[in-house]
Short mmCIF file of C-alpha atoms and ligand atoms in Angstrom, two decimals:
data_model
loop_
_atom_site.label_atom_id
_atom_site.label_comp_id
_atom_site.label_asym_id
_atom_site.label_seq_id
_atom_site.Cartn_x
_atom_site.Cartn_y
_atom_site.Cartn_z
CA MET S 1 112.39 79.19 115.97
CA MET S 2 113.48 81.31 119.47
CA VAL S 3 117.07 81.76 119.98
CA ASN S 4 119.49 81.42 122.65
CA MET S 5 122.22 84.01 122.26
CA ALA S 6 124.09 82.56 124.96
CA ASP S 7 124.47 79.32 122.52
CA HIS S 8 125.22 81.39 119.20
CA ASN S 9 128.17 79.73 118.86
CA SER S 10 126.63 75.93 118.02
CA MET S 11 124.62 77.55 115.74
CA ILE S 12 124.82 76.40 112.32
CA VAL S 13 126.65 78.63 110.09
CA GLY S 14 124.78 80.04 107.15
CA ASP S 15 125.64 81.71 103.92
CA ARG S 16 128.06 84.25 104.14
CA VAL S 17 129.22 87.39 102.26
CA ILE S 18 132.45 87.14 102.46
CA GLU S 19 133.25 89.95 99.20
CA PRO S 20 132.34 93.64 100.23
CA GLY S 21 130.02 95.37 96.78
CA ASN S 22 129.01 91.99 95.19
CA SER S 23 125.27 93.05 95.37
CA GLU S 24 125.79 94.68 91.91
CA LYS S 25 126.60 91.18 90.32
CA PHE S 26 122.79 89.82 91.52
CA GLN S 27 119.42 90.80 89.35
CA THR S 28 117.25 90.81 92.54
CA GLY S 29 115.23 92.51 90.39
CA ASP S 30 114.52 88.78 89.57
CA TRP S 31 111.65 89.09 92.99
CA ARG S 32 109.49 91.51 90.68
CA SER S 33 106.05 91.08 91.19
CA GLN S 34 105.36 93.93 90.37
CA VAL S 35 107.38 96.48 87.27
CA PRO S 36 106.57 100.18 86.71
CA VAL S 37 105.43 101.65 84.04
CA LEU S 38 107.06 105.44 82.85
CA ASP S 39 104.44 107.48 81.42
CA LYS S 40 106.61 110.48 79.20
CA GLU S 41 103.92 111.96 78.23
CA LYS S 42 103.02 112.49 81.84
CA CYS S 43 106.06 112.87 83.35
CA ILE S 44 107.42 116.49 84.02
CA ASP S 45 111.42 115.83 85.13
CA CYS S 46 111.14 116.81 88.50
CA LEU S 47 112.89 113.69 89.69
CA THR S 48 111.47 113.09 92.32
CA CYS S 49 111.47 108.90 92.09
CA TRP S 50 114.67 109.47 91.39
CA ILE S 51 115.29 110.99 94.76
CA PHE S 52 113.25 108.48 96.24
CA CYS S 53 114.21 105.25 94.93
CA PRO S 54 116.16 103.13 96.77
CA ASP S 55 117.40 100.68 94.44
CA ASP S 56 118.68 102.98 92.12
CA SER S 57 116.50 102.30 89.11
CA ILE S 58 115.83 105.44 87.86
CA LEU S 59 118.22 106.55 84.92
CA THR S 60 118.96 110.16 84.48
CA LYS S 61 120.25 112.18 81.56
CA ASP S 62 120.73 115.95 81.86
CA GLY S 63 118.54 116.43 84.40
CA LYS S 64 115.93 114.44 83.05
CA ILE S 65 113.93 110.70 83.20
CA ALA S 66 116.18 108.41 80.72
CA GLY S 67 114.08 106.16 82.16
CA LEU S 68 114.03 102.89 84.03
CA LYS S 69 117.02 100.41 84.66
CA LEU S 70 115.17 97.71 85.94
CA SER S 71 118.11 94.76 86.54
CA HIS S 72 117.79 95.56 90.50
CA CYS S 73 114.00 97.13 90.54
CA LYS S 74 111.97 95.50 93.26
CA GLY S 75 108.75 96.59 91.86
CA CYS S 76 108.66 98.21 95.70
CA GLY S 77 106.31 101.01 94.17
CA ILE S 78 107.72 104.20 95.74
CA CYS S 79 108.99 105.31 93.03
CA ALA S 80 104.84 105.54 91.68
CA LYS S 81 103.47 106.25 95.34
CA VAL S 82 106.10 110.02 95.20
CA CYS S 83 104.97 110.92 91.52
CA PRO S 84 102.94 114.32 91.86
CA LYS S 85 101.55 113.62 88.22
CA ASP S 86 101.15 109.21 87.88
CA ALA S 87 103.60 109.32 85.18
CA ILE S 88 104.27 105.78 86.86
CA THR S 89 102.02 103.03 87.10
CA MET S 90 102.42 99.15 88.58
CA LYS S 91 101.85 96.31 86.43
CA GLY S 92 101.94 92.67 86.67
CA ASP S 93 105.32 91.45 86.01
S1 LIG M 101 109.33 100.48 92.02
FE1 LIG M 101 111.40 100.80 93.34
S2 LIG M 101 112.69 100.03 92.88
FE2 LIG M 101 111.40 99.80 91.05
S3 LIG M 101 111.97 102.26 90.25
FE3 LIG M 101 110.44 102.25 91.56
S4 LIG M 101 110.98 102.94 93.21
FE4 LIG M 101 112.50 102.17 92.44
S1 LIG M 102 108.25 111.86 90.28
FE1 LIG M 102 106.86 111.64 88.40
S2 LIG M 102 106.95 113.43 86.77
FE2 LIG M 102 108.69 113.34 88.94
S3 LIG M 102 110.57 112.86 87.05
FE3 LIG M 102 109.22 110.42 88.39
S4 LIG M 102 107.71 110.53 86.89
FE4 LIG M 102 108.76 111.91 85.86
#
């Protein structure tokens, strides 16, 4: 639908986000169709996946990968793409 910006005041109000920082409450990982699977045997703990993950879903401890927190992982596959050791594989969720 084309919207004439001159008429924006007549538009029906949709959803609104009125509480800052509320995204933590929503399990956006529910949208996911693929899930990353980590092969710890291949992983060299370079942390590249941690740097690139847009949803802070790579867990670290003492400078090493500690696992994946999937509650907000949307299955974008970036971690698998950037991993130099093919230690992350995307699987159907
Ligand atoms: S699939 Fe995307 S959101 Fe999930 S852990 Fe990998 S980079 Fe992060
Ligand atoms: S990018 Fe690959 S090798 Fe590097 S820490 Fe992540 S899983 Fe391990």
